[in-house]
mmCIF file of C-alpha atoms in Angstrom:
data_model
loop_
_atom_site.group_PDB
_atom_site.id
_atom_site.type_symbol
_atom_site.label_atom_id
_atom_site.label_comp_id
_atom_site.label_asym_id
_atom_site.label_seq_id
_atom_site.Cartn_x
_atom_site.Cartn_y
_atom_site.Cartn_z
ATOM 1 C CA UNK A 1 0.000 0.000 0.000
ATOM 2 C CA UNK A 2 1.539 3.278 -1.140
ATOM 3 C CA UNK A 3 2.070 6.073 1.399
ATOM 4 C CA UNK A 4 2.025 9.725 0.458
ATOM 5 C CA UNK A 5 4.334 11.805 2.655
ATOM 6 C CA UNK A 6 4.284 15.602 2.674
ATOM 7 C CA UNK A 7 7.353 17.559 3.767
ATOM 8 C CA UNK A 8 5.985 20.814 5.122
ATOM 9 C CA UNK A 9 6.899 23.711 7.416
ATOM 10 C CA UNK A 10 5.049 26.928 6.723
ATOM 11 C CA UNK A 11 8.210 28.979 7.022
ATOM 12 C CA UNK A 12 10.704 29.048 4.187
ATOM 13 C CA UNK A 13 14.377 28.169 4.350
ATOM 14 C CA UNK A 14 14.112 25.607 7.137
ATOM 15 C CA UNK A 15 15.197 22.640 5.013
ATOM 16 C CA UNK A 16 12.100 21.169 3.365
ATOM 17 C CA UNK A 17 13.706 20.409 0.007
ATOM 18 C CA UNK A 18 16.887 19.097 1.637
ATOM 19 C CA UNK A 19 14.687 16.837 3.758
ATOM 20 C CA UNK A 20 12.501 15.714 0.848
ATOM 21 C CA UNK A 21 15.588 14.818 -1.202
ATOM 22 C CA UNK A 22 17.225 12.985 1.698
ATOM 23 C CA UNK A 23 14.110 11.091 2.687
ATOM 24 C CA UNK A 24 13.273 10.028 -0.868
ATOM 25 C CA UNK A 25 16.843 8.858 -1.455
ATOM 26 C CA UNK A 26 16.920 7.056 1.887
ATOM 27 C CA UNK A 27 13.689 5.187 1.182
ATOM 28 C CA UNK A 28 14.795 4.293 -2.349
ATOM 29 C CA UNK A 29 18.189 3.055 -1.153
ATOM 30 C CA UNK A 30 16.369 0.556 1.013
ATOM 31 C CA UNK A 31 14.701 -0.813 -2.097
ATOM 32 C CA UNK A 32 11.359 0.986 -1.843
ATOM 33 C CA UNK A 33 10.037 2.331 -5.114
ATOM 34 C CA UNK A 34 9.945 6.045 -4.412
ATOM 35 C CA UNK A 35 8.970 9.168 -6.289
ATOM 36 C CA UNK A 36 9.635 12.685 -5.036
ATOM 37 C CA UNK A 37 7.458 15.525 -6.343
ATOM 38 C CA UNK A 38 8.217 19.242 -6.337
ATOM 39 C CA UNK A 39 5.042 21.247 -5.600
ATOM 40 C CA UNK A 40 6.738 24.637 -5.742
ATOM 41 C CA UNK A 41 5.320 25.940 -9.020
ATOM 42 C CA UNK A 42 7.402 28.780 -10.418
ATOM 43 C CA UNK A 43 10.238 28.290 -7.923
ATOM 44 C CA UNK A 44 11.365 24.776 -8.559
ATOM 45 C CA UNK A 45 14.480 23.694 -6.714
ATOM 46 C CA UNK A 46 14.188 20.016 -5.995
ATOM 47 C CA UNK A 47 15.772 19.219 -9.385
ATOM 48 C CA UNK A 48 18.862 21.219 -8.342
ATOM 49 C CA UNK A 49 19.148 19.544 -4.959
ATOM 50 C CA UNK A 50 18.743 16.153 -6.642
ATOM 51 C CA UNK A 51 21.257 17.105 -9.344
ATOM 52 C CA UNK A 52 18.960 16.403 -12.296
ATOM 53 C CA UNK A 53 18.210 19.980 -13.389
ATOM 54 C CA UNK A 54 19.571 19.452 -16.881
ATOM 55 C CA UNK A 55 17.411 16.420 -17.519
ATOM 56 C CA UNK A 56 14.064 18.143 -16.992
ATOM 57 C CA UNK A 57 11.928 17.993 -20.129
ATOM 58 C CA UNK A 58 8.351 17.803 -18.916
ATOM 59 C CA UNK A 59 6.993 18.734 -15.510
ATOM 60 C CA UNK A 60 4.102 18.147 -13.098
ATOM 61 C CA UNK A 61 1.873 20.749 -14.800
ATOM 62 C CA UNK A 62 2.464 19.221 -18.238
ATOM 63 C CA UNK A 63 1.213 15.903 -16.887
ATOM 64 C CA UNK A 64 -1.858 17.456 -15.277
ATOM 65 C CA UNK A 65 -2.711 19.255 -18.516
ATOM 66 C CA UNK A 66 -2.259 16.119 -20.590
ATOM 67 C CA UNK A 67 0.681 17.542 -22.541
ATOM 68 C CA UNK A 68 2.918 14.697 -21.445
ATOM 69 C CA UNK A 69 2.345 11.396 -19.749
ATOM 70 C CA UNK A 70 3.806 10.494 -16.397
ATOM 71 C CA UNK A 71 6.584 8.323 -17.773
ATOM 72 C CA UNK A 72 7.804 11.152 -19.975
ATOM 73 C CA UNK A 73 7.946 13.566 -17.052
ATOM 74 C CA UNK A 74 9.465 11.275 -14.405
ATOM 75 C CA UNK A 75 13.257 11.454 -14.168
ATOM 76 C CA UNK A 76 15.020 8.321 -13.007
ATOM 77 C CA UNK A 77 17.787 9.038 -10.509
ATOM 78 C CA UNK A 78 21.224 8.042 -11.780
ATOM 79 C CA UNK A 79 22.438 6.884 -8.364
ATOM 80 C CA UNK A 80 19.495 4.794 -7.278
ATOM 81 C CA UNK A 81 17.283 2.820 -9.632
ATOM 82 C CA UNK A 82 14.256 2.892 -7.334
ATOM 83 C CA UNK A 83 14.080 6.687 -7.189
ATOM 84 C CA UNK A 84 12.202 9.008 -9.556
ATOM 85 C CA UNK A 85 11.777 12.771 -9.552
ATOM 86 C CA UNK A 86 8.763 14.710 -10.811
ATOM 87 C CA UNK A 87 9.830 18.356 -11.224
ATOM 88 C CA UNK A 88 7.619 21.396 -10.740
ATOM 89 C CA UNK A 89 6.715 23.701 -13.532
ATOM 90 C CA UNK A 90 8.935 26.760 -13.706
ATOM 91 C CA UNK A 91 6.753 28.887 -15.932
ATOM 92 C CA UNK A 92 3.112 28.353 -15.134
ATOM 93 C CA UNK A 93 1.104 30.177 -12.552
ATOM 94 C CA UNK A 94 0.157 28.573 -9.272
ATOM 95 C CA UNK A 95 -3.272 27.430 -10.399
ATOM 96 C CA UNK A 96 -1.610 24.903 -12.692
ATOM 97 C CA UNK A 97 -2.048 22.388 -9.875
ATOM 98 C CA UNK A 98 -5.759 21.672 -9.677
ATOM 99 C CA UNK A 99 -6.940 19.432 -6.892
ATOM 100 C CA UNK A 100 -8.477 17.070 -9.397
ATOM 101 C CA UNK A 101 -5.309 16.966 -11.512
ATOM 102 C CA UNK A 102 -3.015 16.417 -8.527
ATOM 103 C CA UNK A 103 -5.352 13.700 -7.247
ATOM 104 C CA UNK A 104 -5.276 11.875 -10.556
ATOM 105 C CA UNK A 105 -1.480 11.989 -10.829
ATOM 106 C CA UNK A 106 -1.064 10.743 -7.254
ATOM 107 C CA UNK A 107 -3.596 7.989 -7.854
ATOM 108 C CA UNK A 108 -1.620 6.868 -10.892
ATOM 109 C CA UNK A 109 1.663 6.944 -8.933
ATOM 110 C CA UNK A 110 0.191 4.935 -6.075
ATOM 111 C CA UNK A 111 -0.175 1.987 -8.423
ATOM 112 C CA UNK A 112 3.576 1.709 -9.037
ATOM 113 C CA UNK A 113 5.322 3.321 -6.078
ATOM 114 C CA UNK A 114 5.654 2.476 -2.402
ATOM 115 C CA UNK A 115 6.360 6.035 -1.248
ATOM 116 C CA UNK A 116 5.365 9.363 -2.761
ATOM 117 C CA UNK A 117 7.300 12.213 -1.155
ATOM 118 C CA UNK A 118 5.737 15.644 -1.712
ATOM 119 C CA UNK A 119 8.063 18.614 -1.316
ATOM 120 C CA UNK A 120 5.771 21.483 -0.303
ATOM 121 C CA UNK A 121 6.451 25.145 -1.033
ATOM 122 C CA UNK A 122 6.650 27.530 1.936
ATOM 123 C CA UNK A 123 3.533 29.387 3.004
ATOM 124 C CA UNK A 124 -0.089 28.329 3.147
ATOM 125 C CA UNK A 125 -1.057 29.195 -0.412
ATOM 126 C CA UNK A 126 -2.487 26.891 -3.031
ATOM 127 C CA UNK A 127 0.671 24.877 -3.796
ATOM 128 C CA UNK A 128 1.260 24.109 -0.126
ATOM 129 C CA UNK A 129 -2.376 23.119 0.387
ATOM 130 C CA UNK A 130 -2.208 20.818 -2.635
ATOM 131 C CA UNK A 131 0.955 19.154 -1.323
ATOM 132 C CA UNK A 132 -0.771 18.523 2.032
ATOM 133 C CA UNK A 133 -4.232 17.624 0.846
ATOM 134 C CA UNK A 134 -3.641 14.008 -0.180
ATOM 135 C CA UNK A 135 -1.012 13.179 2.474
ATOM 136 C CA UNK A 136 -1.063 10.058 4.616
ATOM 137 C CA UNK A 137 1.954 11.181 6.640
ATOM 138 C CA UNK A 138 3.421 14.613 7.286
ATOM 139 C CA UNK A 139 6.959 15.552 8.243
ATOM 140 C CA UNK A 140 6.955 19.033 9.772
ATOM 141 C CA UNK A 141 10.425 20.507 9.336
ATOM 142 C CA UNK A 142 11.175 22.957 12.127
ATOM 143 C CA UNK A 143 14.167 25.048 13.171
ATOM 144 C CA UNK A 144 14.700 25.753 16.881
ATOM 145 C CA UNK A 145 13.569 29.327 16.470
ATOM 146 C CA UNK A 146 10.319 31.107 17.415
ATOM 147 C CA UNK A 147 8.834 31.892 14.013
ATOM 148 C CA UNK A 148 9.543 28.437 12.667
ATOM 149 C CA UNK A 149 7.933 26.716 15.664
ATOM 150 C CA UNK A 150 4.899 28.930 15.472
ATOM 151 C CA UNK A 151 4.471 28.323 11.736
ATOM 152 C CA UNK A 152 4.844 24.590 12.269
ATOM 153 C CA UNK A 153 2.016 24.656 14.763
ATOM 154 C CA UNK A 154 -0.072 26.530 12.238
ATOM 155 C CA UNK A 155 0.644 23.847 9.625
ATOM 156 C CA UNK A 156 -0.497 21.177 12.088
ATOM 157 C CA UNK A 157 -3.788 23.036 12.389
ATOM 158 C CA UNK A 158 -4.204 23.063 8.618
ATOM 159 C CA UNK A 159 -3.296 19.380 8.311
ATOM 160 C CA UNK A 160 -5.956 18.495 10.846
ATOM 161 C CA UNK A 161 -8.659 20.634 9.250
ATOM 162 C CA UNK A 162 -8.088 20.987 5.510
ATOM 163 C CA UNK A 163 -6.515 17.715 4.393
ATOM 164 C CA UNK A 164 -8.468 15.004 2.615
ATOM 165 C CA UNK A 165 -8.207 12.703 5.626
ATOM 166 C CA UNK A 166 -9.613 15.406 7.902
ATOM 167 C CA UNK A 167 -12.433 16.417 5.564
ATOM 168 C CA UNK A 168 -13.481 12.841 4.861
ATOM 169 C CA UNK A 169 -13.233 11.813 8.529
ATOM 170 C CA UNK A 170 -10.636 9.232 7.601
ATOM 171 C CA UNK A 171 -7.909 8.125 10.001
ATOM 172 C CA UNK A 172 -5.867 11.297 10.741
ATOM 173 C CA UNK A 173 -2.552 12.051 9.058
ATOM 174 C CA UNK A 174 0.447 10.702 10.982
ATOM 175 C CA UNK A 175 2.475 13.771 11.934
ATOM 176 C CA UNK A 176 6.215 13.747 12.590
ATOM 177 C CA UNK A 177 8.651 16.418 13.693
ATOM 178 C CA UNK A 178 12.034 16.915 12.092
ATOM 179 C CA UNK A 179 14.188 19.416 13.940
ATOM 180 C CA UNK A 180 16.852 20.855 11.665
ATOM 181 C CA UNK A 181 19.742 23.341 11.866
ATOM 182 C CA UNK A 182 20.305 22.337 15.474
ATOM 183 C CA UNK A 183 23.362 23.665 17.304
ATOM 184 C CA UNK A 184 24.040 21.708 20.509
ATOM 185 C CA UNK A 185 26.584 24.353 21.567
ATOM 186 C CA UNK A 186 24.033 27.138 21.382
ATOM 187 C CA UNK A 187 21.423 25.038 23.148
ATOM 188 C CA UNK A 188 23.897 24.334 25.947
ATOM 189 C CA UNK A 189 24.636 28.022 26.360
ATOM 190 C CA UNK A 190 20.931 28.813 26.504
ATOM 191 C CA UNK A 191 20.721 30.770 23.274
ATOM 192 C CA UNK A 192 18.726 28.235 21.302
ATOM 193 C CA UNK A 193 15.552 26.279 22.018
ATOM 194 C CA UNK A 194 16.416 22.706 22.849
ATOM 195 C CA UNK A 195 14.815 19.612 21.421
ATOM 196 C CA UNK A 196 12.720 19.108 24.596
ATOM 197 C CA UNK A 197 11.487 22.696 24.424
ATOM 198 C CA UNK A 198 10.272 22.308 20.861
ATOM 199 C CA UNK A 199 8.704 18.948 21.579
ATOM 200 C CA UNK A 200 6.944 20.294 24.639
ATOM 201 C CA UNK A 201 5.270 22.914 22.466
ATOM 202 C CA UNK A 202 4.515 20.894 19.342
ATOM 203 C CA UNK A 203 4.035 17.473 20.991
ATOM 204 C CA UNK A 204 4.950 15.467 17.901
ATOM 205 C CA UNK A 205 6.681 12.205 17.249
ATOM 206 C CA UNK A 206 10.342 13.228 16.701
ATOM 207 C CA UNK A 207 11.895 11.625 13.610
ATOM 208 C CA UNK A 208 15.358 13.109 13.893
ATOM 209 C CA UNK A 209 17.468 16.086 14.867
ATOM 210 C CA UNK A 210 19.629 17.367 12.014
ATOM 211 C CA UNK A 211 22.624 19.318 13.284
ATOM 212 C CA UNK A 212 23.640 22.573 11.611
ATOM 213 C CA UNK A 213 26.223 21.202 9.242
ATOM 214 C CA UNK A 214 28.562 22.230 6.456
ATOM 215 C CA UNK A 215 27.629 19.017 4.716
ATOM 216 C CA UNK A 216 24.184 20.374 3.786
ATOM 217 C CA UNK A 217 25.556 23.265 1.714
ATOM 218 C CA UNK A 218 28.236 21.053 0.210
ATOM 219 C CA UNK A 219 25.582 18.553 -0.816
ATOM 220 C CA UNK A 220 23.324 21.146 -2.420
ATOM 221 C CA UNK A 221 26.301 22.719 -4.208
ATOM 222 C CA UNK A 222 27.016 19.357 -5.761
ATOM 223 C CA UNK A 223 23.428 18.303 -6.387
ATOM 224 C CA UNK A 224 23.759 15.256 -4.160
ATOM 225 C CA UNK A 225 21.192 14.519 -1.439
ATOM 226 C CA UNK A 226 23.066 14.926 1.844
ATOM 227 C CA UNK A 227 22.030 11.456 3.005
ATOM 228 C CA UNK A 228 24.574 10.087 0.487
ATOM 229 C CA UNK A 229 27.361 11.818 2.448
ATOM 230 C CA UNK A 230 27.498 8.935 4.886
ATOM 231 C CA UNK A 231 30.484 10.321 6.761
ATOM 232 C CA UNK A 232 28.726 13.558 7.619
ATOM 233 C CA UNK A 233 26.695 14.250 10.753
ATOM 234 C CA UNK A 234 23.712 15.545 8.742
ATOM 235 C CA UNK A 235 23.831 12.539 6.420
ATOM 236 C CA UNK A 236 23.777 10.173 9.372
ATOM 237 C CA UNK A 237 20.996 12.100 11.074
ATOM 238 C CA UNK A 238 18.920 11.780 7.904
ATOM 239 C CA UNK A 239 19.635 8.033 7.727
ATOM 240 C CA UNK A 240 18.300 7.798 11.268
ATOM 241 C CA UNK A 241 15.223 9.702 10.176
ATOM 242 C CA UNK A 242 14.422 7.223 7.421
ATOM 243 C CA UNK A 243 15.059 4.273 9.736
ATOM 244 C CA UNK A 244 12.772 5.682 12.428
ATOM 245 C CA UNK A 245 10.099 6.527 9.888
ATOM 246 C CA UNK A 246 10.147 2.868 8.851
ATOM 247 C CA UNK A 247 9.708 1.829 12.470
ATOM 248 C CA UNK A 248 13.268 1.075 13.572
ATOM 249 C CA UNK A 249 14.298 2.139 17.052
ATOM 250 C CA UNK A 250 17.442 4.250 17.057
ATOM 251 C CA UNK A 251 18.801 6.444 19.834
ATOM 252 C CA UNK A 252 18.865 10.169 19.033
ATOM 253 C CA UNK A 253 22.290 11.430 18.048
ATOM 254 C CA UNK A 254 23.942 14.832 17.642
ATOM 255 C CA UNK A 255 22.159 16.341 20.639
ATOM 256 C CA UNK A 256 25.301 16.863 22.696
ATOM 257 C CA UNK A 257 28.255 19.110 22.132
ATOM 258 C CA UNK A 258 31.310 17.444 20.698
ATOM 259 C CA UNK A 259 33.677 16.663 23.475
ATOM 260 C CA UNK A 260 36.878 18.528 22.956
ATOM 261 C CA UNK A 261 40.190 17.770 24.587
ATOM 262 C CA UNK A 262 41.187 16.136 27.806
ATOM 263 C CA UNK A 263 40.146 19.007 30.031
ATOM 264 C CA UNK A 264 36.449 18.930 29.239
ATOM 265 C CA UNK A 265 36.413 15.133 29.039
ATOM 266 C CA UNK A 266 37.759 15.080 32.586
ATOM 267 C CA UNK A 267 35.085 17.452 33.853
ATOM 268 C CA UNK A 268 32.148 16.114 31.937
ATOM 269 C CA UNK A 269 32.773 12.487 32.843
ATOM 270 C CA UNK B 1 25.930 15.468 34.400
ATOM 271 C CA UNK B 2 29.548 16.572 34.426
ATOM 272 C CA UNK B 3 31.015 18.907 36.944
ATOM 273 C CA UNK B 4 31.115 21.799 34.503
ATOM 274 C CA UNK B 5 27.365 21.672 34.027
ATOM 275 C CA UNK B 6 26.882 22.845 37.583
ATOM 276 C CA UNK B 7 28.634 26.072 36.709
ATOM 277 C CA UNK B 8 26.956 26.303 33.346
ATOM 278 C CA UNK B 9 23.425 26.058 34.699
ATOM 279 C CA UNK B 10 23.351 27.575 38.173
ATOM 280 C CA UNK B 11 20.451 26.408 40.361
ATOM 281 C CA UNK B 12 18.934 24.459 37.502
ATOM 282 C CA UNK B 13 17.466 27.505 35.797
ATOM 283 C CA UNK B 14 18.573 27.994 32.220
ATOM 284 C CA UNK B 15 19.793 31.422 31.406
ATOM 285 C CA UNK B 16 19.874 33.068 28.024
ATOM 286 C CA UNK B 17 17.334 34.032 25.444
ATOM 287 C CA UNK B 18 16.089 30.498 24.769
ATOM 288 C CA UNK B 19 13.971 30.444 27.926
ATOM 289 C CA UNK B 20 12.352 33.723 26.898
ATOM 290 C CA UNK B 21 11.672 32.243 23.461
ATOM 291 C CA UNK B 22 10.051 29.183 24.980
ATOM 292 C CA UNK B 23 7.844 31.198 27.278
ATOM 293 C CA UNK B 24 6.685 33.489 24.476
ATOM 294 C CA UNK B 25 6.006 30.532 22.224
ATOM 295 C CA UNK B 26 3.959 28.679 24.795
ATOM 296 C CA UNK B 27 1.656 31.652 25.247
ATOM 297 C CA UNK B 28 1.443 32.395 21.546
ATOM 298 C CA UNK B 29 0.787 28.825 20.461
ATOM 299 C CA UNK B 30 -1.906 28.364 23.096
ATOM 300 C CA UNK B 31 -3.545 31.561 21.866
ATOM 301 C CA UNK B 32 -3.274 30.522 18.193
ATOM 302 C CA UNK B 33 -4.775 27.129 18.947
ATOM 303 C CA UNK B 34 -7.718 28.581 20.825
ATOM 304 C CA UNK B 35 -8.437 30.945 17.948
ATOM 305 C CA UNK B 36 -8.104 28.149 15.401
ATOM 306 C CA UNK B 37 -10.842 25.991 16.888
ATOM 307 C CA UNK B 38 -13.303 28.844 17.281
ATOM 308 C CA UNK B 39 -16.052 29.246 14.692
ATOM 309 C CA UNK B 40 -15.371 32.189 12.393
ATOM 310 C CA UNK B 41 -18.768 33.802 13.079
ATOM 311 C CA UNK B 42 -17.951 34.691 16.699
ATOM 312 C CA UNK B 43 -16.763 38.283 16.164
ATOM 313 C CA UNK B 44 -19.838 39.068 14.054
ATOM 314 C CA UNK B 45 -22.114 37.421 16.588
ATOM 315 C CA UNK B 46 -20.579 39.563 19.287
ATOM 316 C CA UNK B 47 -21.121 42.775 17.275
ATOM 317 C CA UNK B 48 -24.733 41.945 16.532
ATOM 318 C CA UNK B 49 -25.584 41.078 20.124
ATOM 319 C CA UNK B 50 -23.988 44.334 21.155
ATOM 320 C CA UNK B 51 -26.145 46.220 18.628
ATOM 321 C CA UNK B 52 -29.353 44.524 19.798
ATOM 322 C CA UNK B 53 -28.724 45.314 23.454
ATOM 323 C CA UNK B 54 -27.851 48.903 22.593
ATOM 324 C CA UNK B 55 -31.364 49.349 21.257
ATOM 325 C CA UNK B 56 -32.530 49.111 24.853
ATOM 326 C CA UNK B 57 -29.592 49.862 27.133
ATOM 327 C CA UNK B 58 -26.478 51.952 26.563
ATOM 328 C CA UNK B 59 -23.506 49.655 27.166
ATOM 329 C CA UNK B 60 -19.780 49.776 26.481
ATOM 330 C CA UNK B 61 -18.113 47.988 23.606
ATOM 331 C CA UNK B 62 -16.488 45.512 25.938
ATOM 332 C CA UNK B 63 -19.676 44.791 27.893
ATOM 333 C CA UNK B 64 -20.429 41.733 25.795
ATOM 334 C CA UNK B 65 -17.961 38.901 25.954
ATOM 335 C CA UNK B 66 -18.247 35.677 24.022
ATOM 336 C CA UNK B 67 -16.412 32.537 25.093
ATOM 337 C CA UNK B 68 -16.292 29.407 23.095
ATOM 338 C CA UNK B 69 -15.137 26.076 24.403
ATOM 339 C CA UNK B 70 -15.015 22.662 22.911
ATOM 340 C CA UNK B 71 -15.274 19.544 25.007
ATOM 341 C CA UNK B 72 -15.206 16.007 23.701
ATOM 342 C CA UNK B 73 -18.809 15.732 22.614
ATOM 343 C CA UNK B 74 -20.260 19.205 22.974
ATOM 344 C CA UNK B 75 -19.471 22.851 22.471
ATOM 345 C CA UNK B 76 -20.152 25.587 24.970
ATOM 346 C CA UNK B 77 -20.956 29.108 23.888
ATOM 347 C CA UNK B 78 -20.835 31.375 26.873
ATOM 348 C CA UNK B 79 -22.228 34.891 26.633
ATOM 349 C CA UNK B 80 -21.526 37.400 29.320
ATOM 350 C CA UNK B 81 -23.291 40.751 29.235
ATOM 351 C CA UNK B 82 -22.492 43.373 31.832
ATOM 352 C CA UNK B 83 -25.270 45.904 32.280
ATOM 353 C CA UNK B 84 -24.486 49.306 33.770
ATOM 354 C CA UNK B 85 -25.415 50.166 37.369
ATOM 355 C CA UNK B 86 -29.164 50.642 37.889
ATOM 356 C CA UNK B 87 -28.933 54.390 38.723
ATOM 357 C CA UNK B 88 -26.850 55.074 35.629
ATOM 358 C CA UNK B 89 -29.639 53.779 33.455
ATOM 359 C CA UNK B 90 -32.109 56.428 34.711
#
C-alpha cells in the first residue's frame, strides 16, 4: 500500500527540500520504489538539490494538462534505480495544480510506487495546500527558532482541518517532527531552544534532529542529497530519520556538544 | 551530568534568550490554537448582540464577551453581558 508523505513547514528556508531529497533517497536506497514531487510551481528547486536539473523535459503541470504522460515527465535518478523525480513547472502560474489533476497523478503513482514524497512550497497558499491535501503522513520541518515553531504549529492546524483525511473523517494524518539546523553548543549556552522545548510545544513524534552542518551546503552545491554523504553528521541524522520513519528504534544522536580535549572530558565524565 | 554543568546552569534555571523564546512561544501557540478551533462567526455574533442590546440599554463595547469552548462531545458558547449600574440607566 503506497504512502504519500508531505514535507511541510510553513516557514521558508528551514530545510524542506533538503529533507525531501534525503528522505526520498533514503527510502529508495532501502529498495522501496519512491517518487519525489516538487510542488513549488514557479520556484522549482528540488531538481537542483537532486542534481537532475539538466534532464528536466516535462513537468508536473504538463502531466496534469495532458501535454505529457507520467513516464515522460518522471526522471530516473542516476544513483538509485528505485528513485524518480517529478519536477515542478517553472513557468506556469500557481493554479496549474488543480486538486483534481493532482489527485489523478497521485492515484496513478500509487499503483507503481511504495512512497510518494511531496516537497511542499513555503507558506499556506495553493501549492502548499495541494501538497498537504492528499497526504497520509506529514513531516513538519522545524528550526529551533520562534517563528519556525509557530508556523509549524499553524501547519499542524491546517493538516488536521483541511486535508483530505480530515475532511473525509478518515484516520488522521500521521504527523512527525524533524528538527533541523540544530546547534548543541548554542542550546547548551541557553541561546537556542532545545529539542525538549520544541517537543513540549509541538508534541509530535520526533523523527530526527539534524545538526547545523557544512555538509548540507556542500551537498546542495554538488546536487547530491546529503544522506549520500554517509560520513557527515547531517547525512547520518537523515539516515536515522528514514530508519525511524520505517519503524526502527534508534537512539537520538547529535544532541550533545562534541567533546573537545582532555580538560572537558575530565570534567564532563 | 559533568562537573562543569553545575557552573553552566546555576540552580537548575537555564539562562539566556532560549527560555524567553520558549515562554513566548507557549503563550502564543496556546492563543493561536484557541483561535483556530473557534467558529469564524464569533466576532460578528458579538457585534450583533452588542447592537441589539444597545437598542434598549447603553452599554460599552467591551460589555459583551463571548467565550467558546469545545469539550469532547459538545461545544459551549458562553455569553456574558455586563449591564451598567441601575442608577446610571435612569
